[in-house]
Coordinates of C-alpha atoms and ligand atoms in Angstrom, one line a residue:
M1 CA 27.7 9.2 -14.7
L2 CA 24.7 7.2 -16.6
S3 CA 23.4 9.8 -19.3
V4 CA 19.9 8.1 -20.2
I5 CA 17.3 9.7 -23.1
D6 CA 14.8 8.0 -23.9
D7 CA 10.5 7.9 -24.6
Y8 CA 9.5 7.2 -21.0
L9 CA 10.6 7.2 -17.7
I10 CA 8.7 6.0 -15.0
L11 CA 9.7 6.8 -11.6
G12 CA 9.4 3.9 -9.0
A13 CA 8.9 -0.1 -9.4
G14 CA 6.1 -0.6 -7.4
V15 CA 2.3 -2.1 -8.0
S16 CA 1.0 1.1 -10.2
G17 CA 5.1 1.1 -11.9
I18 CA 6.2 -1.5 -13.2
I19 CA 2.0 -2.4 -14.0
M20 CA 2.6 0.7 -16.4
A21 CA 6.4 -0.4 -18.1
K22 CA 4.4 -3.9 -18.4
E23 CA 1.4 -2.6 -20.8
L24 CA 3.7 0.4 -22.5
T25 CA 6.3 -1.0 -23.9
A26 CA 3.8 -4.1 -24.6
N27 CA 3.1 -1.3 -26.8
G28 CA 5.9 -1.4 -28.1
A29 CA 7.3 1.9 -26.2
N30 CA 11.0 2.5 -25.1
V31 CA 10.3 3.4 -21.0
T32 CA 13.3 3.7 -17.8
L33 CA 12.4 1.8 -15.0
M34 CA 14.1 3.9 -11.8
E35 CA 13.7 2.0 -8.7
A36 CA 15.2 3.3 -4.7
G37 CA 15.3 -0.1 -4.0
E38 CA 17.1 -3.2 -4.4
H39 CA 15.3 -5.3 -6.9
F40 CA 15.5 -8.9 -4.6
N41 CA 13.8 -12.4 -5.2
K42 CA 12.9 -15.4 -3.9
D43 CA 15.8 -16.3 -3.1
T44 CA 17.1 -13.0 -2.3
Y45 CA 15.1 -12.1 0.5
P46 CA 16.4 -11.3 3.3
Q47 CA 15.7 -14.2 5.6
K48 CA 15.4 -12.4 9.2
E49 CA 12.4 -9.3 10.5
I50 CA 15.4 -6.9 11.2
D51 CA 17.6 -7.1 8.2
A52 CA 13.6 -7.0 5.9
N53 CA 13.1 -3.9 8.0
S54 CA 15.6 -2.1 6.6
K55 CA 16.1 -3.7 3.1
L56 CA 12.8 -3.1 2.3
Y57 CA 11.3 -0.2 3.7
W58 CA 12.4 3.8 3.7
G59 CA 13.2 5.0 7.1
G60 CA 15.0 1.9 7.4
G61 CA 11.9 0.3 8.1
I62 CA 9.2 2.1 9.6
E63 CA 8.4 6.2 9.3
L64 CA 6.9 8.6 12.2
N65 CA 4.1 11.0 11.7
H66 CA 5.5 14.1 13.4
Q67 CA 3.7 13.6 16.9
A68 CA 5.4 10.0 16.4
T69 CA 1.6 8.5 16.9
I70 CA 1.5 6.9 13.9
G71 CA 4.2 4.8 11.7
F72 CA 4.3 4.6 8.0
L73 CA 5.5 1.2 5.9
R74 CA 6.6 2.2 2.9
P75 CA 7.6 0.1 0.5
K76 CA 11.9 0.2 -0.8
V77 CA 11.4 -2.1 -3.4
V78 CA 11.4 -4.0 -6.8
G79 CA 8.1 -5.1 -6.6
G80 CA 7.8 -2.1 -4.0
G81 CA 4.7 -2.6 -2.1
S82 CA 3.1 -5.5 -4.3
I83 CA 6.5 -7.1 -1.8
V84 CA 5.3 -7.1 1.7
N85 CA 2.0 -6.4 1.7
Q86 CA -0.2 -8.7 2.3
A87 CA -1.8 -9.3 -1.4
L88 CA -5.3 -8.2 -0.5
L89 CA -7.8 -7.5 -3.3
D90 CA -11.3 -5.7 -3.5
R91 CA -12.0 -4.0 -6.1
F92 CA -13.9 -0.6 -4.4
D93 CA -17.4 -0.7 -3.4
N94 CA -20.3 2.3 -5.1
V95 CA -19.4 4.0 -1.1
A96 CA -16.1 4.4 -1.9
L97 CA -15.9 5.4 -5.9
E98 CA -18.8 7.5 -5.5
S99 CA -17.5 9.6 -3.4
W100 CA -14.5 9.8 -5.7
S101 CA -16.6 11.2 -8.0
E102 CA -18.1 13.6 -6.0
V103 CA -15.2 15.2 -4.4
S104 CA -12.6 15.2 -8.1
G105 CA -16.2 15.6 -10.8
I106 CA -14.9 12.9 -12.4
K107 CA -17.9 10.7 -13.5
D108 CA -16.0 7.7 -14.8
F109 CA -15.6 6.6 -11.6
N110 CA -18.8 4.4 -10.9
V111 CA -18.5 0.3 -10.2
E112 CA -19.7 0.0 -13.2
K113 CA -17.4 2.4 -15.2
M114 CA -14.2 1.0 -13.5
K115 CA -15.4 -3.0 -14.4
A116 CA -13.7 -3.3 -17.2
W117 CA -10.7 -2.0 -15.5
Y118 CA -10.6 -4.2 -12.7
E119 CA -11.9 -7.4 -14.9
K120 CA -8.1 -6.5 -16.8
A121 CA -6.0 -5.9 -13.1
E122 CA -7.6 -9.3 -12.0
S123 CA -6.8 -11.2 -14.7
G124 CA -3.2 -11.2 -14.6
V125 CA -3.1 -12.2 -11.1
K126 CA -4.3 -15.7 -9.5
I127 CA -6.7 -14.7 -6.6
Q128 CA -7.4 -17.2 -4.1
E129 CA -9.5 -18.0 -0.8
I130 CA -7.9 -19.1 1.7
P131 CA -8.9 -23.0 2.2
K132 CA -10.5 -23.3 5.5
E133 CA -8.3 -26.0 6.8
Y134 CA -6.0 -24.2 7.1
R135 CA -7.3 -21.4 8.8
N136 CA -5.2 -20.9 12.0
A137 CA -7.0 -20.6 15.9
N138 CA -6.7 -16.9 15.5
A139 CA -9.2 -17.1 12.1
D140 CA -11.2 -19.3 14.8
I141 CA -12.0 -16.7 17.6
F142 CA -12.2 -14.1 15.0
I143 CA -15.5 -16.3 13.3
Q144 CA -16.2 -17.5 16.7
G145 CA -16.3 -14.0 18.4
F146 CA -18.3 -12.6 14.9
K147 CA -20.5 -15.8 15.8
N148 CA -20.9 -14.5 19.4
L149 CA -22.1 -11.4 18.8
G150 CA -24.2 -12.1 16.0
Y151 CA -22.3 -10.5 13.2
E152 CA -21.4 -11.2 10.0
C153 CA -17.4 -12.3 8.8
A154 CA -15.9 -13.6 5.7
P155 CA -12.9 -14.8 4.2
L156 CA -10.0 -12.6 2.6
K157 CA -9.3 -13.4 -1.4
R158 CA -5.1 -13.1 -1.5
A159 CA -3.0 -13.0 -4.8
Q160 CA -1.5 -16.0 -4.6
S161 CA -0.2 -18.7 -6.2
G162 CA 1.0 -21.9 -4.6
C163 CA 1.4 -21.3 -0.6
E164 CA 2.3 -24.8 0.4
Y165 CA -0.1 -25.0 4.0
E166 CA 0.1 -28.7 3.4
K167 CA 4.3 -29.0 4.0
G168 CA 3.5 -25.6 6.9
N169 CA 4.6 -22.4 5.6
D170 CA 4.2 -19.4 7.7
C171 CA 2.9 -17.3 5.6
I172 CA 4.2 -14.2 7.7
Q173 CA 7.2 -14.8 6.6
C174 CA 6.5 -13.5 3.2
L175 CA 5.8 -10.3 5.0
S176 CA 9.3 -10.0 3.5
G177 CA 8.8 -11.3 0.7
C178 CA 8.1 -14.6 -0.8
K179 CA 10.3 -16.9 -1.2
L180 CA 8.1 -19.7 -3.2
D181 CA 7.2 -17.1 -6.3
S182 CA 3.3 -17.5 -4.4
K183 CA 2.0 -13.8 -3.5
Q184 CA 1.2 -12.3 -6.9
S185 CA 3.8 -9.5 -6.9
T186 CA 4.0 -7.3 -9.9
A187 CA 8.1 -8.6 -9.6
I188 CA 6.4 -12.1 -10.5
T189 CA 3.4 -11.0 -13.0
A190 CA 4.6 -7.6 -15.0
L191 CA 8.5 -7.4 -14.7
P192 CA 9.5 -10.5 -16.5
K193 CA 7.7 -9.9 -19.6
A194 CA 8.5 -5.8 -19.3
L195 CA 11.9 -7.1 -19.3
E196 CA 11.4 -9.5 -21.9
N197 CA 9.7 -6.7 -24.3
G198 CA 12.8 -4.1 -23.5
L199 CA 12.7 -2.5 -20.4
K200 CA 15.4 -0.5 -19.4
L201 CA 15.4 -0.9 -14.5
F202 CA 17.4 0.2 -12.9
S203 CA 17.5 -0.6 -9.1
Q204 CA 19.1 1.1 -6.0
M205 CA 18.6 4.6 -8.3
E206 CA 16.8 7.4 -6.6
A207 CA 14.9 10.0 -8.0
T208 CA 16.1 13.5 -6.5
R209 CA 14.6 16.2 -8.6
I210 CA 12.7 16.8 -11.8
E211 CA 13.2 20.3 -14.7
Q212 CA 11.3 20.7 -17.7
K213 CA 13.4 21.8 -20.1
H214 CA 11.3 22.5 -23.2
D215 CA 10.1 19.4 -24.5
L216 CA 11.7 16.9 -22.5
I217 CA 12.3 16.2 -18.3
I218 CA 15.6 15.2 -17.0
V219 CA 15.2 13.7 -13.8
H220 CA 18.4 14.0 -11.6
A221 CA 19.1 10.6 -9.8
V222 CA 21.7 8.6 -7.2
D223 CA 23.0 5.5 -7.3
K224 CA 24.0 3.3 -4.5
N225 CA 27.2 4.5 -4.7
K226 CA 26.1 8.4 -4.4
A227 CA 27.0 9.2 -7.2
H228 CA 24.4 10.9 -9.5
H229 CA 23.1 10.9 -12.7
T230 CA 20.8 12.2 -15.1
F231 CA 18.1 10.8 -17.3
K232 CA 16.3 12.4 -19.5
A233 CA 12.4 12.1 -21.4
K234 CA 9.9 12.7 -23.6
N235 CA 7.3 11.7 -20.9
L236 CA 7.9 11.2 -17.5
I237 CA 5.4 8.5 -15.2
L238 CA 5.2 9.2 -11.4
A239 CA 4.5 6.8 -9.3
S240 CA 7.1 6.6 -6.4
G241 CA 4.0 6.2 -4.2
A242 CA 2.2 8.9 -1.8
V243 CA 4.5 10.3 -0.5
G244 CA 7.6 9.4 -2.6
N245 CA 5.9 11.9 -5.4
S246 CA 4.9 14.5 -3.1
K247 CA 8.3 14.8 -2.5
L248 CA 10.0 14.5 -5.6
L249 CA 7.5 17.3 -7.2
L250 CA 7.9 19.5 -4.2
S251 CA 11.6 19.6 -4.5
S252 CA 11.8 19.6 -7.7
K253 CA 9.6 23.6 -7.9
L254 CA 8.1 23.3 -11.3
K255 CA 6.7 25.2 -13.1
N256 CA 2.6 26.7 -12.3
A257 CA 3.0 23.8 -8.8
S258 CA -0.8 22.9 -7.8
L259 CA -0.8 24.2 -4.3
M260 CA -2.5 21.7 -3.4
L261 CA 0.1 19.1 -3.7
G262 CA 1.2 17.2 -1.1
K263 CA -2.3 17.6 0.4
N264 CA -5.1 15.0 0.9
F265 CA -2.9 12.5 2.4
Y266 CA -4.4 9.5 3.5
T267 CA -3.6 5.9 5.4
H268 CA -6.7 4.3 6.7
P269 CA -4.6 3.7 9.9
Q270 CA -4.9 0.6 11.5
F271 CA -4.7 -0.7 15.7
M272 CA -4.1 -4.0 16.8
S273 CA -5.2 -5.9 19.3
L274 CA -4.7 -8.4 21.8
G275 CA -6.3 -10.5 23.4
L276 CA -4.2 -13.6 25.7
Y277 CA -6.0 -16.9 25.8
E278 CA -4.5 -20.0 28.4
K279 CA -4.5 -22.4 25.6
E280 CA -1.6 -22.0 22.5
I281 CA -2.6 -19.7 20.2
A282 CA -0.3 -19.7 17.9
A283 CA -1.4 -16.4 15.8
H284 CA 1.7 -16.6 13.0
K285 CA 0.9 -20.2 11.8
G286 CA -0.3 -20.7 8.3
P287 CA -2.1 -18.2 6.6
F288 CA -1.9 -15.5 9.5
Q289 CA -4.9 -13.8 8.4
A290 CA -7.4 -15.2 6.6
M291 CA -10.6 -13.1 8.1
K292 CA -12.7 -9.7 7.4
S293 CA -15.6 -8.4 9.4
D294 CA -19.1 -7.9 6.4
E295 CA -20.6 -6.0 8.6
P296 CA -22.3 -3.4 6.0
H297 CA -23.3 -0.7 9.0
F298 CA -19.3 -1.7 10.1
R299 CA -19.2 -0.2 6.6
I300 CA -20.9 2.5 7.8
S301 CA -19.6 4.1 10.4
K302 CA -16.4 3.9 8.7
F303 CA -14.6 0.4 10.2
K304 CA -13.5 -3.3 9.6
L305 CA -11.7 -5.6 11.3
E306 CA -9.2 -8.8 10.0
N307 CA -7.5 -11.4 12.4
V308 CA -3.6 -10.8 11.3
F309 CA 0.0 -11.3 13.8
A310 CA 3.5 -9.2 13.6
P311 CA 6.6 -11.4 13.2
P312 CA 8.5 -10.6 16.6
V313 CA 10.1 -7.2 15.9
G314 CA 6.9 -5.6 15.2
L315 CA 4.7 -7.4 17.5
A316 CA 8.0 -5.8 20.9
M317 CA 6.5 -2.5 19.0
L318 CA 2.7 -3.1 19.6
L319 CA 3.3 -4.1 23.4
P320 CA 3.3 -1.7 25.9
G321 CA 6.6 -1.7 29.4
F322 CA 9.9 -2.4 28.5
G323 CA 12.6 -5.1 30.1
K324 CA 11.2 -7.8 32.6
K325 CA 8.0 -6.7 31.7
H326 CA 8.4 -6.3 27.8
M327 CA 10.4 -9.6 28.1
A328 CA 7.6 -11.5 29.6
S329 CA 4.5 -10.3 27.6
M330 CA 7.3 -11.9 24.9
K331 CA 7.5 -14.5 26.2
K332 CA 3.4 -14.9 25.8
L333 CA 3.4 -14.4 21.6
R334 CA 1.7 -17.9 21.6
H335 CA -0.9 -17.5 23.4
Y336 CA -2.0 -14.5 22.2
A337 CA -4.7 -14.1 19.6
C338 CA -5.0 -10.1 17.4
V339 CA -7.5 -8.3 15.2
E340 CA -6.9 -5.1 14.4
V341 CA -8.9 -1.8 12.9
A342 CA -8.7 -0.1 9.7
I343 CA -10.7 2.4 9.1
R344 CA -11.9 4.9 6.7
D345 CA -9.9 8.3 7.8
Q346 CA -11.8 11.4 7.5
V347 CA -9.0 13.7 8.6
P348 CA -6.8 14.5 6.3
G349 CA -3.1 14.5 6.7
S350 CA -0.4 16.7 4.4
I351 CA 3.3 15.8 3.0
K352 CA 6.2 18.9 3.4
L353 CA 8.9 19.3 3.5
T354 CA 11.5 20.6 6.0
S355 CA 14.2 23.2 5.1
S356 CA 16.9 20.3 4.6
G357 CA 14.4 18.2 2.5
R358 CA 13.5 15.9 4.6
V359 CA 9.7 14.6 4.9
H360 CA 7.7 15.8 7.4
I361 CA 4.2 14.1 7.3
T362 CA 1.3 15.8 9.6
K363 CA -1.2 13.1 10.7
E364 CA -3.5 13.1 13.4
L365 CA -6.1 11.0 14.5
K366 CA -8.5 13.5 15.5
G367 CA -12.5 13.9 15.5
D368 CA -14.6 11.9 13.6
D369 CA -11.6 9.4 13.4
F370 CA -10.3 9.1 16.4
Q371 CA -14.2 8.0 17.5
T372 CA -14.5 4.8 14.2
Y373 CA -11.4 3.6 16.1
K374 CA -12.8 3.8 19.3
R375 CA -15.8 1.7 18.1
G376 CA -13.9 -0.3 16.2
E377 CA -11.8 -1.4 19.3
K378 CA -15.0 -1.9 21.5
V379 CA -15.2 -4.6 19.3
I380 CA -12.8 -6.2 19.0
H381 CA -12.8 -6.2 22.7
Q382 CA -15.6 -7.8 23.1
I383 CA -15.1 -10.7 20.0
F384 CA -11.9 -11.5 22.8
Y385 CA -14.3 -11.4 26.2
S386 CA -16.8 -13.7 24.8
T387 CA -13.8 -15.8 23.5
G388 CA -12.2 -16.9 26.8
A389 CA -9.9 -14.3 26.6
T390 CA -8.1 -13.1 30.1
K391 CA -6.7 -10.4 29.1
V392 CA -7.0 -8.0 25.9
I393 CA -4.0 -5.5 25.0
N394 CA -4.1 -2.7 22.7
G395 CA -0.8 -2.3 20.7
E396 CA 0.7 1.0 21.3
L397 CA 1.5 2.5 17.8
S398 CA -1.5 3.3 15.0
I399 CA 0.3 2.0 11.8
G400 CA 0.1 3.4 8.4
L401 CA 0.2 1.5 6.0
H402 CA -1.5 2.5 2.8
L403 CA -0.2 5.6 2.1
M404 CA -2.7 7.2 -0.1
G405 CA -3.4 10.9 -2.0
G406 CA -0.8 14.2 -2.2
L407 CA -1.1 14.5 -6.0
C408 CA -4.7 13.7 -5.9
I409 CA -6.8 14.2 -9.0
G410 CA -10.0 15.7 -10.3
E411 CA -11.3 17.9 -13.1
D412 CA -10.4 20.9 -11.2
S413 CA -6.8 22.2 -11.3
K414 CA -7.4 24.3 -8.6
S415 CA -8.4 21.7 -5.8
S416 CA -6.7 18.7 -7.4
V417 CA -3.0 17.9 -9.1
V418 CA -3.3 15.2 -11.2
N419 CA -6.2 15.1 -14.1
P420 CA -9.1 12.4 -15.2
D421 CA -6.0 11.9 -18.3
F422 CA -4.2 11.1 -15.6
Q423 CA -1.5 14.7 -16.6
L424 CA -0.4 16.7 -14.1
H425 CA -3.3 19.1 -14.7
H426 CA 0.0 22.2 -15.9
A427 CA 2.4 19.2 -17.1
S428 CA 1.0 17.5 -20.2
N429 CA 3.5 15.2 -20.3
I430 CA 3.9 14.0 -16.7
F431 CA 1.3 11.4 -15.7
C432 CA 1.0 9.6 -12.4
A433 CA -2.2 6.5 -12.2
D434 CA -0.5 5.1 -8.8
S435 CA -1.9 5.8 -4.4
S436 CA -0.8 9.6 -4.7
I437 CA -3.5 10.1 -6.9
F438 CA -6.2 9.0 -4.3
P439 CA -8.5 11.9 -3.7
N440 CA -9.8 10.7 -0.2
A441 CA -9.6 7.2 1.9
P442 CA -11.5 4.7 -0.2
G443 CA -11.8 2.0 3.3
I444 CA -10.7 -0.2 1.3
N445 CA -7.6 -3.2 0.3
P446 CA -6.3 0.2 -2.3
S447 CA -3.9 -2.5 -4.7
L448 CA -6.4 -3.9 -6.5
T449 CA -7.8 -0.6 -8.0
I450 CA -4.1 0.9 -8.2
M451 CA -3.7 -2.2 -10.8
A452 CA -6.9 -1.0 -12.7
L453 CA -6.2 2.4 -12.3
T454 CA -2.9 2.0 -14.4
L455 CA -4.3 0.1 -16.6
K456 CA -6.8 3.2 -17.9
A457 CA -4.0 5.7 -17.4
A458 CA -1.3 3.1 -19.9
D459 CA -4.6 2.9 -22.1
R460 CA -5.5 7.1 -22.4
I461 CA -1.2 7.3 -22.2
M462 CA -0.6 5.1 -25.6
K463 CA -3.7 5.9 -27.3
K464 CA -2.7 10.0 -27.1
A465 CA 1.0 8.9 -28.6
N466 CA -0.2 7.0 -31.8
H467 CA -3.2 10.1 -31.6
S468 CA -0.3 12.6 -32.1
Ligands
FAD1 C1 2.5 -4.1 5.5 C2 1.8 -3.9 3.9 C3 0.9 -4.3 4.0 C4 0.1 -4.3 3.2 N1 -1.4 -4.9 2.9 C5 -1.7 -4.4 1.7 C6 -2.5 -6.1 0.9 O1 -3.1 -6.6 1.5 N2 -4.0 -4.9 0.1 C7 -3.2 -3.9 -0.7 O2 -4.6 -3.5 -1.3 N3 -2.7 -2.8 -0.2 C8 -1.9 -4.0 1.0 N4 -0.6 -3.0 1.3 C9 -0.7 -1.3 1.3 C10 -0.9 -2.0 -0.7 O3 0.9 -2.3 -0.4 C11 0.2 -0.4 -1.8 O4 -1.4 0.4 -1.8 C12 0.8 0.0 -3.1 O5 2.0 -0.3 -2.8 C13 0.6 1.3 -3.5 O6 1.2 1.1 -5.2 P1 2.0 2.5 -5.6 O7 2.5 2.1 -6.3 O8 1.3 3.5 -5.7 O9 3.3 2.5 -5.0 P2 4.9 1.8 -4.3 O10 4.0 0.0 -4.6 O11 5.4 2.0 -2.9 O12 5.0 1.7 -4.8 C14 6.5 2.4 -5.4 C15 8.4 1.8 -5.1 O13 8.8 3.8 -5.6 C16 10.0 4.1 -5.2 N5 10.2 5.3 -4.4 C17 9.8 6.1 -4.3 N6 10.7 7.4 -4.3 C18 11.1 6.7 -5.1 C19 12.4 8.0 -5.7 N7 12.7 9.0 -4.8 N8 13.4 7.4 -6.6 C20 13.3 6.3 -7.3 N9 11.7 5.0 -6.5 C21 11.6 6.0 -5.8 C22 9.7 3.3 -3.6 O14 10.7 2.3 -3.6 C23 8.6 2.1 -3.9 O15 9.6 0.4 -4.7 C24 0.0 -3.1 2.3 C25 1.3 -2.2 2.7 C26 1.2 -3.1 3.4 C27 3.7 -2.1 3.4

């Protein structure tokens, strides 16, 4: 049994956790980082999709809401979401930030005040647009469909450094971890420097409960063999993502725990539709996700569209039917184009624990959110039929992969969990700046903002430490 004592203990080595570790260690702090998932590198990421699902995600690949209508993808690996995500990085616009400011009461949420933090976040990664010549036929259908309908679309910006498209590399593989170290995951952009600066990293170590004792925080954890360990620290940083942080705090029953804990949970629910074409599309080839909608009235209507595709196991879940019928649909894999609609959900869900301590997520697509999805889906059908599709199939399952909220940030301790200095309202030595502090759904890719907020939080934490 280990017993580790440090100044700062970070729970979760994802986007926020690793950036926080890099910043704190760069300032000379003693830091321990604990991660439930494994630590892979470009040569050891799982090769097969089915293995990647079980090794890189909680719940064996997918977790479900209580009605089993939305599947949540929750990463569990050193690097967190930055290992499995598409690395599409966008700053939030004033629509998102002003709405955050309104609900949280925090004036700093605006494009001007966030600018310096976004710039710092962007300076740590290489961001590229996918060169036109490598766009695949699925992207061409997306562009043509937008043209036919008179709508605007734009290229996506991706954190990547050299995807070797010229050598025929298919980026769909990097959903299981990038084998070229091109995707700018925090495991390659920030972790090496943090380790060099003395970070102690414990992978395959899951935090199970937190206790407050005098000025110290005690974290109970189990390793891959189910052996128990305790870690003690003067300061705790929660970086286990929306579901992970809520689960930990709900299991811990801290003094004065916020009644808002686990509430305001958003996911940007996504729906993929497939257009069937006579010609071969091969939507999995090359950079499989390259274009997005850039249409102001879509933003007002709270949805966006992107060209996308899924590897075979994912596709099998989306296609309807069973047995021979399903197999016949799968055999047409190379003839599908695919577009997703992601919605800026307004109806929040909640994260609770069952009596046996399991996570129970209530999240439904209802009211305005359902209407928003239907509006987006209609445009996708128009794109496909205007470009020659013979049939359109709507995916069977909605996916939530931007998991946000549960510890929302705000001025008022009655309506939020984390204060504007990124501390829990009632525990000044517990901090959080990851996706769980989002007060509502921005409708924009969240990672760059998680990075920017973490840099801002690290700055506040270090200033506070130097001051005291
Ligand atoms: C398939 C996919 C594609 C995506 N594409 C994009 C995209 O293109 N652009 C974008 O901006 N966003 C994208 N996202 C979302 C983005 O990856 C997440 O919003 C982001 O990773 C959240 O960062 P985080 O630091 O809050 O948590 P995470 O990065 O999820 O890290 C949390 C870490 O904490 C660990 N953890 C949880 N509980 C415990 C515990 N009890 N003990 C120890 N460790 C624990 C987890 O294992 C995990 O590694 C995508 C997500 C997915 C799944």
